[in-house]
Amino acid sequence: MSAELRALRNDRGVTCLDVADALGCSESKISRVETGARGLYPDEVSAILGFLRVPADKRKELLRLLREGEERNWHEVSEAMSPMWEELSRAEQGVAAIRNYEPLLIPGLAQTSDYTRALMRRLNPDLSEADVEKRVSLRRRRQRILGRLGAPDVRLIVEETALRRAVSGADVMRAQLEHLLALNRRSNVVVRVVPFSVGAHAGHEGPVMLLDYVAEPTFAYAEIRALNSFIEDSAPVERIKSSWRQISAVALSVEDSARRIASVIGDLTGHEERAS
């Protein structure tokens, strides 16, 4: 579908910028739609087809195929899950670098299955076990980019609060923290910690996620409760970049972060020994 949209635009002799101006969005958004790096939504595709003056019969057929494909793909994951999760996974496939700061929880790209499972159960107590497992599966699928050929450069910053927050039992938390240490030994992944000793800082405004591309502008992703959005306008993206720089400035070095994580693992072990 993405390739067909690009072919239809080329046949009309217009540029991505022409389409973007007509639809009131960014040129990079249209480019990602055409390369498959961004999910396709029927209302957006309909608007593009309308601007390109695609005949009604052709437009109707393409939208039918899109909706049928969307329904099949979504069924594989979860009917109860936000489509933005699926779109984020797609957007990350063509990314060169990911920068993610999380103040409260371990970043999704670094979560173990047991940590995700416990988190989903606590955040969504009405979810069935089947839907919990589907969400765990989606997160695992998203994490495959860390080990693929040409994997992106991933920079993760997490508050010490998240390391010590008992999302589940000691065994789950210990395995999660050991996984962070293992990720930090990968050549393409860096995990850093903002310690308790740091006072108020830019990260207290909320999570930060920036996706960098080689030939396209950086954009940000925001997820707050049931609200999810991609931020592409340059002004807010620049502000989020500034926040990332400020958070990076107060985070521990990679080596000191690893020592802090190991210290928390030690605290968990010591607490268990005292409890027994």
PDB file of C-alpha atoms in Angstrom, residues 85 108 111-121 132 135-137 139-140 143 167 172 176:
ATOM      1  CA  TRP A  85       1.710   0.806  20.008  1.00  0.00           C
ATOM      2  CA  GLY A 108       9.705  -0.706  27.342  1.00  0.00           C
ATOM      3  CA  GLN A 111      11.787  -4.684  30.032  1.00  0.00           C
ATOM      4  CA  THR A 112      11.932  -8.426  30.680  1.00  0.00           C
ATOM      5  CA  SER A 113       8.818 -10.468  29.918  1.00  0.00           C
ATOM      6  CA  ASP A 114       8.087 -11.040  33.612  1.00  0.00           C
ATOM      7  CA  TYR A 115       8.430  -7.328  34.397  1.00  0.00           C
ATOM      8  CA  THR A 116       6.090  -6.393  31.520  1.00  0.00           C
ATOM      9  CA  ARG A 117       3.626  -9.087  32.568  1.00  0.00           C
ATOM     10  CA  ALA A 118       3.499  -7.829  36.174  1.00  0.00           C
ATOM     11  CA  LEU A 119       3.222  -4.229  34.995  1.00  0.00           C
ATOM     12  CA  MET A 120       0.339  -4.945  32.620  1.00  0.00           C
ATOM     13  CA  ARG A 121      -1.575  -6.766  35.344  1.00  0.00           C
ATOM     14  CA  VAL A 132      -1.802  -9.521  28.989  1.00  0.00           C
ATOM     15  CA  ARG A 135       0.874  -7.202  25.148  1.00  0.00           C
ATOM     16  CA  VAL A 136       3.926  -9.012  26.443  1.00  0.00           C
ATOM     17  CA  SER A 137       4.346 -10.558  22.991  1.00  0.00           C
ATOM     18  CA  ARG A 139       6.779  -5.731  23.556  1.00  0.00           C
ATOM     19  CA  ARG A 140       9.074  -8.690  22.795  1.00  0.00           C
ATOM     20  CA  GLN A 143      12.616  -5.346  21.212  1.00  0.00           C
ATOM     21  CA  VAL A 167       6.594  -3.784  40.259  1.00  0.00           C
ATOM     22  CA  VAL A 172      11.450 -10.547  38.911  1.00  0.00           C
ATOM     23  CA  GLN A 176      15.082  -7.103  35.340  1.00  0.00           C
TER      24      GLN A 176
END
